[in-house]
């Protein structure tokens, strides 16, 4: 079992990172498989919630700034494609913002699965003693009570773990926890009584966390990361969506005209005026040429419903109500 305490700083870095899903998904899967146990102090949850609005706003602002800069470049260098690109960006901006903020929601759900751990009176007493002795994280002239509580809670988690367990402490806060004036990937000497144990790891930042998970789980972790890479897809462009909507509109219109012609032949519908019939016939030949005569129907009941479902979904994405299938 891997027992993992992740500092708020790492959760926030993970949330705002473009590739955050490569850590969030494997941690969630390994947690549900009971191969990883998260240690979640209540103060980590509180700090995450307190900082979340600020960091979410910075992520949204970053996306907007990238698009603004791209718009500026297009205005200067876009040429004939300028209007199309501007329309594309207007379509993709809300999608990109939503995808960027998804990490925050999934991390918050992850933090809610294990019961939040409250600091004990003994841990609080240890923090006071550490402060009086000026031991890290109190070696700096700032309020480090929360950080000290974290490390004391981690110490107790290590003591309560099984001899076969591996315990990891992940943080981005190198000033409070790392070796001063040296390799930041190593813990401060004041924590040697915790990290001196061979089964206890100090992980610095997202890179350290990924390295620690790779070291412990090996190919299993790497496979989960690869699976995330496979399913992470860019949203369709507006041009692609419009082209698909036109394709299924054309195909459904084509088959409906075939049905209309059959009804006319059976005397079940009034004849179409000759001029209009010629225009319809020309349009049907054009659709056959565009998509191939074998790809425009007619279909069996299942295929007919499937094609209608695609048109309905595409129109919903473009702003129509569900089940709008007029042609």
CSV table of C-alpha atoms in Angstrom, one decimal:
chain,number,residue,atom,x,y,z
A,1,UNK,CA,0.0,0.0,0.0
A,2,UNK,CA,1.2,3.5,-0.8
A,3,UNK,CA,0.1,6.1,1.7
A,4,UNK,CA,0.2,9.6,0.2
A,5,UNK,CA,-0.2,13.0,1.7
A,6,UNK,CA,-0.3,15.7,-0.9
A,7,UNK,CA,0.2,19.3,0.2
A,8,UNK,CA,-2.3,22.0,-1.0
A,9,UNK,CA,0.4,23.6,-3.1
A,10,UNK,CA,0.7,20.4,-5.2
A,11,UNK,CA,-3.1,20.0,-5.6
A,12,UNK,CA,-3.3,23.6,-6.8
A,13,UNK,CA,-0.4,23.1,-9.2
A,14,UNK,CA,-2.1,19.9,-10.5
A,15,UNK,CA,-5.4,21.7,-10.9
A,16,UNK,CA,-4.0,24.5,-13.1
A,17,UNK,CA,-1.6,22.3,-15.1
A,18,UNK,CA,-2.7,21.5,-18.6
A,19,UNK,CA,-1.7,17.9,-18.1
A,20,UNK,CA,-3.2,17.6,-14.7
A,21,UNK,CA,-5.4,14.7,-15.8
A,22,UNK,CA,-2.2,12.6,-16.1
A,23,UNK,CA,-1.9,12.6,-12.4
A,24,UNK,CA,-5.6,13.0,-11.3
A,25,UNK,CA,-6.9,10.0,-13.2
A,26,UNK,CA,-4.1,7.5,-12.1
A,27,UNK,CA,-4.4,8.6,-8.5
A,28,UNK,CA,-8.2,8.2,-8.6
A,29,UNK,CA,-8.0,4.7,-10.2
A,30,UNK,CA,-5.3,3.5,-7.8
A,31,UNK,CA,-7.3,4.8,-4.9
A,32,UNK,CA,-10.4,3.0,-5.9
A,33,UNK,CA,-8.3,-0.2,-6.5
A,34,UNK,CA,-7.2,0.2,-2.9
A,35,UNK,CA,-3.6,0.3,-3.9
A,36,UNK,CA,-3.1,3.8,-2.8
A,37,UNK,CA,-4.4,5.5,0.3
A,38,UNK,CA,-4.8,9.3,0.5
A,39,UNK,CA,-4.1,11.1,3.7
A,40,UNK,CA,-6.2,14.2,3.6
A,41,UNK,CA,-5.8,16.7,6.5
A,42,UNK,CA,-8.8,18.9,6.9
A,43,UNK,CA,-6.6,22.0,6.6
A,44,UNK,CA,-5.6,20.9,3.1
A,45,UNK,CA,-9.3,20.8,2.1
A,46,UNK,CA,-9.9,24.2,3.6
A,47,UNK,CA,-6.8,25.7,1.9
A,48,UNK,CA,-7.8,24.2,-1.4
A,49,UNK,CA,-11.3,25.7,-1.2
A,50,UNK,CA,-10.0,29.0,0.0
A,51,UNK,CA,-7.5,29.4,-2.9
A,52,UNK,CA,-9.6,27.7,-5.6
A,53,UNK,CA,-11.5,30.9,-6.8
A,54,UNK,CA,-8.2,32.8,-7.1
A,55,UNK,CA,-6.4,30.1,-9.1
A,56,UNK,CA,-9.5,29.3,-11.2
A,57,UNK,CA,-9.7,33.0,-12.2
A,58,UNK,CA,-6.0,33.0,-13.1
A,59,UNK,CA,-6.4,29.9,-15.3
A,60,UNK,CA,-9.4,31.5,-17.1
A,61,UNK,CA,-7.5,34.7,-17.5
A,62,UNK,CA,-4.5,32.8,-18.9
A,63,UNK,CA,-6.7,31.1,-21.5
A,64,UNK,CA,-8.4,34.4,-22.4
A,65,UNK,CA,-4.9,36.1,-22.7
A,66,UNK,CA,-3.7,33.4,-25.1
A,67,UNK,CA,-6.7,33.8,-27.3
A,68,UNK,CA,-6.4,37.6,-27.2
A,69,UNK,CA,-2.8,37.4,-28.3
A,70,UNK,CA,-3.8,35.0,-31.1
A,71,UNK,CA,-6.5,37.4,-32.2
A,72,UNK,CA,-4.0,40.2,-32.3
A,73,UNK,CA,-1.7,38.1,-34.5
A,74,UNK,CA,-4.6,37.2,-36.8
A,75,UNK,CA,-5.6,40.8,-37.2
A,76,UNK,CA,-2.0,41.5,-38.4
A,77,UNK,CA,-1.2,38.3,-40.4
A,78,UNK,CA,-4.5,36.5,-40.9
A,79,UNK,CA,-5.2,37.6,-44.4
A,80,UNK,CA,-8.2,36.0,-46.1
A,81,UNK,CA,-8.6,33.4,-43.3
A,82,UNK,CA,-9.0,36.1,-40.6
A,83,UNK,CA,-12.9,35.9,-40.2
A,84,UNK,CA,-12.9,32.1,-40.1
A,85,UNK,CA,-10.2,32.0,-37.4
A,86,UNK,CA,-12.0,34.6,-35.3
A,87,UNK,CA,-15.2,32.6,-35.5
A,88,UNK,CA,-13.3,29.4,-34.5
A,89,UNK,CA,-11.8,31.1,-31.5
A,90,UNK,CA,-15.1,32.4,-30.3
A,91,UNK,CA,-16.5,28.9,-30.5
A,92,UNK,CA,-13.5,27.2,-28.8
A,93,UNK,CA,-12.8,29.7,-25.9
A,94,UNK,CA,-15.7,28.5,-23.6
A,95,UNK,CA,-14.7,24.9,-24.4
A,96,UNK,CA,-11.1,25.5,-23.5
A,97,UNK,CA,-12.0,27.4,-20.3
A,98,UNK,CA,-14.3,24.5,-19.2
A,99,UNK,CA,-11.7,21.9,-19.9
A,100,UNK,CA,-9.1,23.9,-18.0
A,101,UNK,CA,-11.4,24.1,-14.9
A,102,UNK,CA,-12.3,20.5,-14.9
A,103,UNK,CA,-9.2,19.6,-12.9
A,104,UNK,CA,-10.4,21.6,-9.9
A,105,UNK,CA,-13.8,19.8,-9.7
A,106,UNK,CA,-12.2,16.4,-10.0
A,107,UNK,CA,-9.5,17.1,-7.4
A,108,UNK,CA,-12.2,18.4,-5.0
A,109,UNK,CA,-14.1,15.1,-5.5
A,110,UNK,CA,-10.9,13.2,-4.9
A,111,UNK,CA,-10.3,15.0,-1.6
A,112,UNK,CA,-13.9,14.2,-0.4
A,113,UNK,CA,-13.5,10.4,-0.7
A,114,UNK,CA,-11.3,9.7,2.4
A,115,UNK,CA,-12.5,11.2,5.6
A,116,UNK,CA,-10.6,14.4,6.4
A,117,UNK,CA,-8.2,14.0,9.2
A,118,UNK,CA,-8.3,16.6,12.0
A,119,UNK,CA,-5.1,17.5,13.9
A,120,UNK,CA,-4.9,15.9,17.4
A,121,UNK,CA,-4.0,17.8,20.6
A,122,UNK,CA,-0.7,15.9,20.7
A,123,UNK,CA,0.1,17.0,17.2
A,124,UNK,CA,-0.7,20.6,18.1
A,125,UNK,CA,1.6,20.3,21.1
A,126,UNK,CA,4.4,19.0,18.9
A,127,UNK,CA,4.0,22.0,16.6
A,128,UNK,CA,4.4,24.3,19.6
A,129,UNK,CA,7.6,22.5,20.7
A,130,UNK,CA,8.9,22.7,17.1
A,131,UNK,CA,8.2,26.4,17.0
A,132,UNK,CA,10.0,27.0,20.4
A,133,UNK,CA,13.0,25.1,19.1
A,134,UNK,CA,13.0,27.0,15.8
A,135,UNK,CA,13.0,23.8,13.9
A,136,UNK,CA,11.7,23.7,10.3
A,137,UNK,CA,9.3,24.9,9.1
A,138,UNK,CA,9.8,27.5,11.8
A,139,UNK,CA,13.3,28.4,10.6
A,140,UNK,CA,11.9,31.2,8.6
A,141,UNK,CA,10.4,34.5,9.9
A,142,UNK,CA,6.8,33.7,9.0
A,143,UNK,CA,3.7,31.9,10.2
A,144,UNK,CA,4.3,28.2,9.5
A,145,UNK,CA,1.8,26.6,11.8
A,146,UNK,CA,-0.2,25.0,9.0
A,147,UNK,CA,2.9,23.5,7.5
A,148,UNK,CA,4.1,22.2,10.8
A,149,UNK,CA,0.7,20.6,11.4
A,150,UNK,CA,1.0,18.9,8.0
A,151,UNK,CA,4.3,17.3,8.7
A,152,UNK,CA,3.3,16.2,12.3
A,153,UNK,CA,0.2,14.6,10.8
A,154,UNK,CA,2.3,12.9,8.2
A,155,UNK,CA,4.7,11.7,11.0
A,156,UNK,CA,1.8,10.0,12.8
A,157,UNK,CA,0.5,8.5,9.6
A,158,UNK,CA,4.0,6.9,9.1
A,159,UNK,CA,3.9,5.5,12.6
A,160,UNK,CA,0.5,4.0,12.1
A,161,UNK,CA,1.3,2.4,8.7
A,162,UNK,CA,2.2,-1.2,8.2
A,163,UNK,CA,5.9,-2.2,7.8
A,164,UNK,CA,5.3,-3.1,4.2
A,165,UNK,CA,3.7,0.3,3.4
A,166,UNK,CA,5.5,3.1,1.5
A,167,UNK,CA,4.6,6.6,2.8
A,168,UNK,CA,5.1,9.7,0.6
A,169,UNK,CA,4.9,13.4,1.4
A,170,UNK,CA,4.4,15.6,-1.7
A,171,UNK,CA,4.8,19.4,-1.6
A,172,UNK,CA,5.8,22.3,-3.8
A,173,UNK,CA,6.8,24.4,-0.8
A,174,UNK,CA,10.5,24.0,-0.9
A,175,UNK,CA,11.2,27.0,1.3
A,176,UNK,CA,9.5,25.3,4.4
A,177,UNK,CA,10.3,21.7,3.7
A,178,UNK,CA,13.4,21.3,1.5
A,179,UNK,CA,17.1,21.3,2.2
A,180,UNK,CA,18.1,25.0,2.4
A,181,UNK,CA,20.8,26.2,-0.1
A,182,UNK,CA,21.0,22.7,-1.6
A,183,UNK,CA,19.1,20.1,-3.5
A,184,UNK,CA,15.5,21.0,-3.1
A,185,UNK,CA,14.4,17.4,-3.8
A,186,UNK,CA,15.8,16.5,-0.4
A,187,UNK,CA,14.0,17.3,2.8
A,188,UNK,CA,15.2,19.7,5.5
A,189,UNK,CA,17.6,18.1,8.0
A,190,UNK,CA,15.1,18.9,10.8
A,191,UNK,CA,12.8,16.2,9.2
A,192,UNK,CA,15.5,13.4,9.2
A,193,UNK,CA,13.7,11.6,11.9
A,194,UNK,CA,10.7,11.2,9.5
A,195,UNK,CA,12.4,10.7,6.1
A,196,UNK,CA,15.4,8.7,7.4
A,197,UNK,CA,13.2,5.6,7.2
A,198,UNK,CA,13.9,3.8,4.0
A,199,UNK,CA,10.2,3.4,3.2
A,200,UNK,CA,9.3,7.1,3.5
A,201,UNK,CA,9.7,9.4,0.5
A,202,UNK,CA,9.9,13.2,0.1
A,203,UNK,CA,8.4,14.3,-3.3
A,204,UNK,CA,8.9,17.8,-4.6
A,205,UNK,CA,6.3,19.2,-6.9
A,206,UNK,CA,4.4,17.6,-9.7
A,207,UNK,CA,7.6,16.0,-11.2
A,208,UNK,CA,8.5,14.5,-7.8
A,209,UNK,CA,5.0,13.2,-7.3
A,210,UNK,CA,5.0,11.6,-10.8
A,211,UNK,CA,8.4,10.1,-10.2
A,212,UNK,CA,7.3,8.7,-6.8
A,213,UNK,CA,4.2,7.1,-8.3
A,214,UNK,CA,6.3,5.6,-11.2
A,215,UNK,CA,8.9,4.2,-8.7
A,216,UNK,CA,6.2,2.5,-6.6
A,217,UNK,CA,3.7,1.3,-9.3
A,218,UNK,CA,6.0,1.0,-12.3
A,219,UNK,CA,4.3,0.0,-15.5
A,220,UNK,CA,0.8,0.2,-13.9
A,221,UNK,CA,1.2,3.9,-13.4
A,222,UNK,CA,2.7,4.4,-16.8
A,223,UNK,CA,-0.2,2.5,-18.5
A,224,UNK,CA,-2.7,4.7,-16.7
A,225,UNK,CA,-0.9,7.8,-17.9
A,226,UNK,CA,-0.9,6.5,-21.5
A,227,UNK,CA,-4.6,5.8,-21.3
A,228,UNK,CA,-5.3,9.4,-20.3
A,229,UNK,CA,-3.2,10.5,-23.3
A,230,UNK,CA,-5.3,8.3,-25.6
A,231,UNK,CA,-8.6,9.7,-24.4
A,232,UNK,CA,-7.6,13.3,-24.1
A,233,UNK,CA,-8.9,14.8,-27.3
A,234,UNK,CA,-9.1,18.4,-28.6
A,235,UNK,CA,-12.7,19.7,-29.1
A,236,UNK,CA,-13.9,19.6,-32.7
A,237,UNK,CA,-13.6,22.9,-34.5
A,238,UNK,CA,-16.7,24.8,-35.5
A,239,UNK,CA,-16.0,24.1,-39.2
A,240,UNK,CA,-15.9,20.3,-38.5
A,241,UNK,CA,-19.2,20.5,-36.6
A,242,UNK,CA,-20.9,22.6,-39.3
A,243,UNK,CA,-19.7,20.2,-42.0
A,244,UNK,CA,-21.0,17.2,-40.1
A,245,UNK,CA,-24.3,18.9,-39.5
A,246,UNK,CA,-24.6,19.6,-43.3
A,247,UNK,CA,-23.7,16.0,-44.2
A,248,UNK,CA,-26.5,14.5,-42.0
A,249,UNK,CA,-29.0,17.2,-43.0
A,250,UNK,CA,-28.3,16.4,-46.7
A,251,UNK,CA,-28.6,12.6,-46.2
A,252,UNK,CA,-31.8,12.8,-44.2
A,253,UNK,CA,-33.3,15.3,-46.7
A,254,UNK,CA,-32.3,12.9,-49.5
A,255,UNK,CA,-34.0,9.8,-48.0
A,256,UNK,CA,-37.1,11.9,-47.1
A,257,UNK,CA,-37.4,12.8,-50.8
A,258,UNK,CA,-37.1,9.1,-51.7
A,259,UNK,CA,-39.9,8.3,-49.3
A,260,UNK,CA,-42.0,11.2,-50.9
A,261,UNK,CA,-41.4,9.8,-54.4
A,262,UNK,CA,-42.5,6.3,-53.4
A,263,UNK,CA,-45.7,7.7,-51.8
A,264,UNK,CA,-46.4,9.7,-55.0
A,265,UNK,CA,-46.0,6.5,-57.1
A,266,UNK,CA,-48.5,4.7,-54.8
A,267,UNK,CA,-50.9,7.6,-55.0
A,268,UNK,CA,-50.5,8.3,-51.3
A,269,UNK,CA,-49.3,11.9,-51.8
A,270,UNK,CA,-50.1,14.8,-54.2
A,271,UNK,CA,-47.7,15.0,-57.2
A,272,UNK,CA,-44.8,17.5,-56.8
A,273,UNK,CA,-45.0,20.4,-59.4
A,274,UNK,CA,-42.8,19.6,-62.3
A,275,UNK,CA,-40.4,22.5,-61.9
A,276,UNK,CA,-39.9,21.7,-58.2
A,277,UNK,CA,-39.5,18.0,-59.0
A,278,UNK,CA,-36.7,18.8,-61.4
A,279,UNK,CA,-34.9,20.9,-58.8
A,280,UNK,CA,-35.3,18.2,-56.2
A,281,UNK,CA,-33.9,15.6,-58.6
A,282,UNK,CA,-30.9,17.7,-59.4
A,283,UNK,CA,-30.3,18.3,-55.7
A,284,UNK,CA,-30.5,14.5,-55.0
A,285,UNK,CA,-27.9,13.8,-57.8
A,286,UNK,CA,-25.6,16.4,-56.2
A,287,UNK,CA,-25.9,14.7,-52.8
A,288,UNK,CA,-25.1,11.4,-54.4
A,289,UNK,CA,-22.0,12.9,-56.1
A,290,UNK,CA,-20.9,14.6,-52.9
A,291,UNK,CA,-21.1,11.6,-50.5
A,292,UNK,CA,-21.3,8.6,-52.8
A,293,UNK,CA,-24.5,6.9,-53.9
A,294,UNK,CA,-23.8,4.0,-51.5
A,295,UNK,CA,-23.5,6.3,-48.5
A,296,UNK,CA,-26.8,8.3,-48.6
A,297,UNK,CA,-29.3,5.6,-47.7
A,298,UNK,CA,-31.9,4.4,-47.5
A,299,UNK,CA,-31.3,2.6,-44.2
A,300,UNK,CA,-33.1,0.1,-42.0
A,301,UNK,CA,-35.1,1.3,-39.0
A,302,UNK,CA,-32.0,1.2,-36.7
A,303,UNK,CA,-29.8,3.0,-39.2
A,304,UNK,CA,-32.5,5.6,-39.9
A,305,UNK,CA,-32.8,6.4,-36.2
A,306,UNK,CA,-29.0,6.5,-35.8
A,307,UNK,CA,-28.6,9.1,-38.5
A,308,UNK,CA,-31.4,11.2,-37.0
A,309,UNK,CA,-29.6,11.0,-33.6
A,310,UNK,CA,-26.4,12.3,-35.1
A,311,UNK,CA,-28.2,15.3,-36.6
A,312,UNK,CA,-30.0,16.0,-33.3
A,313,UNK,CA,-26.7,15.9,-31.3
A,314,UNK,CA,-24.9,18.1,-33.8
A,315,UNK,CA,-27.7,20.7,-33.8
A,316,UNK,CA,-27.8,20.7,-30.0
A,317,UNK,CA,-24.0,21.5,-30.0
A,318,UNK,CA,-24.8,24.4,-32.4
A,319,UNK,CA,-27.5,25.8,-30.1
A,320,UNK,CA,-30.7,24.1,-31.2
A,321,UNK,CA,-33.1,22.3,-28.9
A,322,UNK,CA,-32.8,18.5,-28.6
A,323,UNK,CA,-34.7,16.5,-31.3
A,324,UNK,CA,-34.8,19.4,-33.8
A,325,UNK,CA,-34.8,17.4,-37.1
A,326,UNK,CA,-36.5,19.7,-39.6
A,327,UNK,CA,-35.1,19.6,-43.1
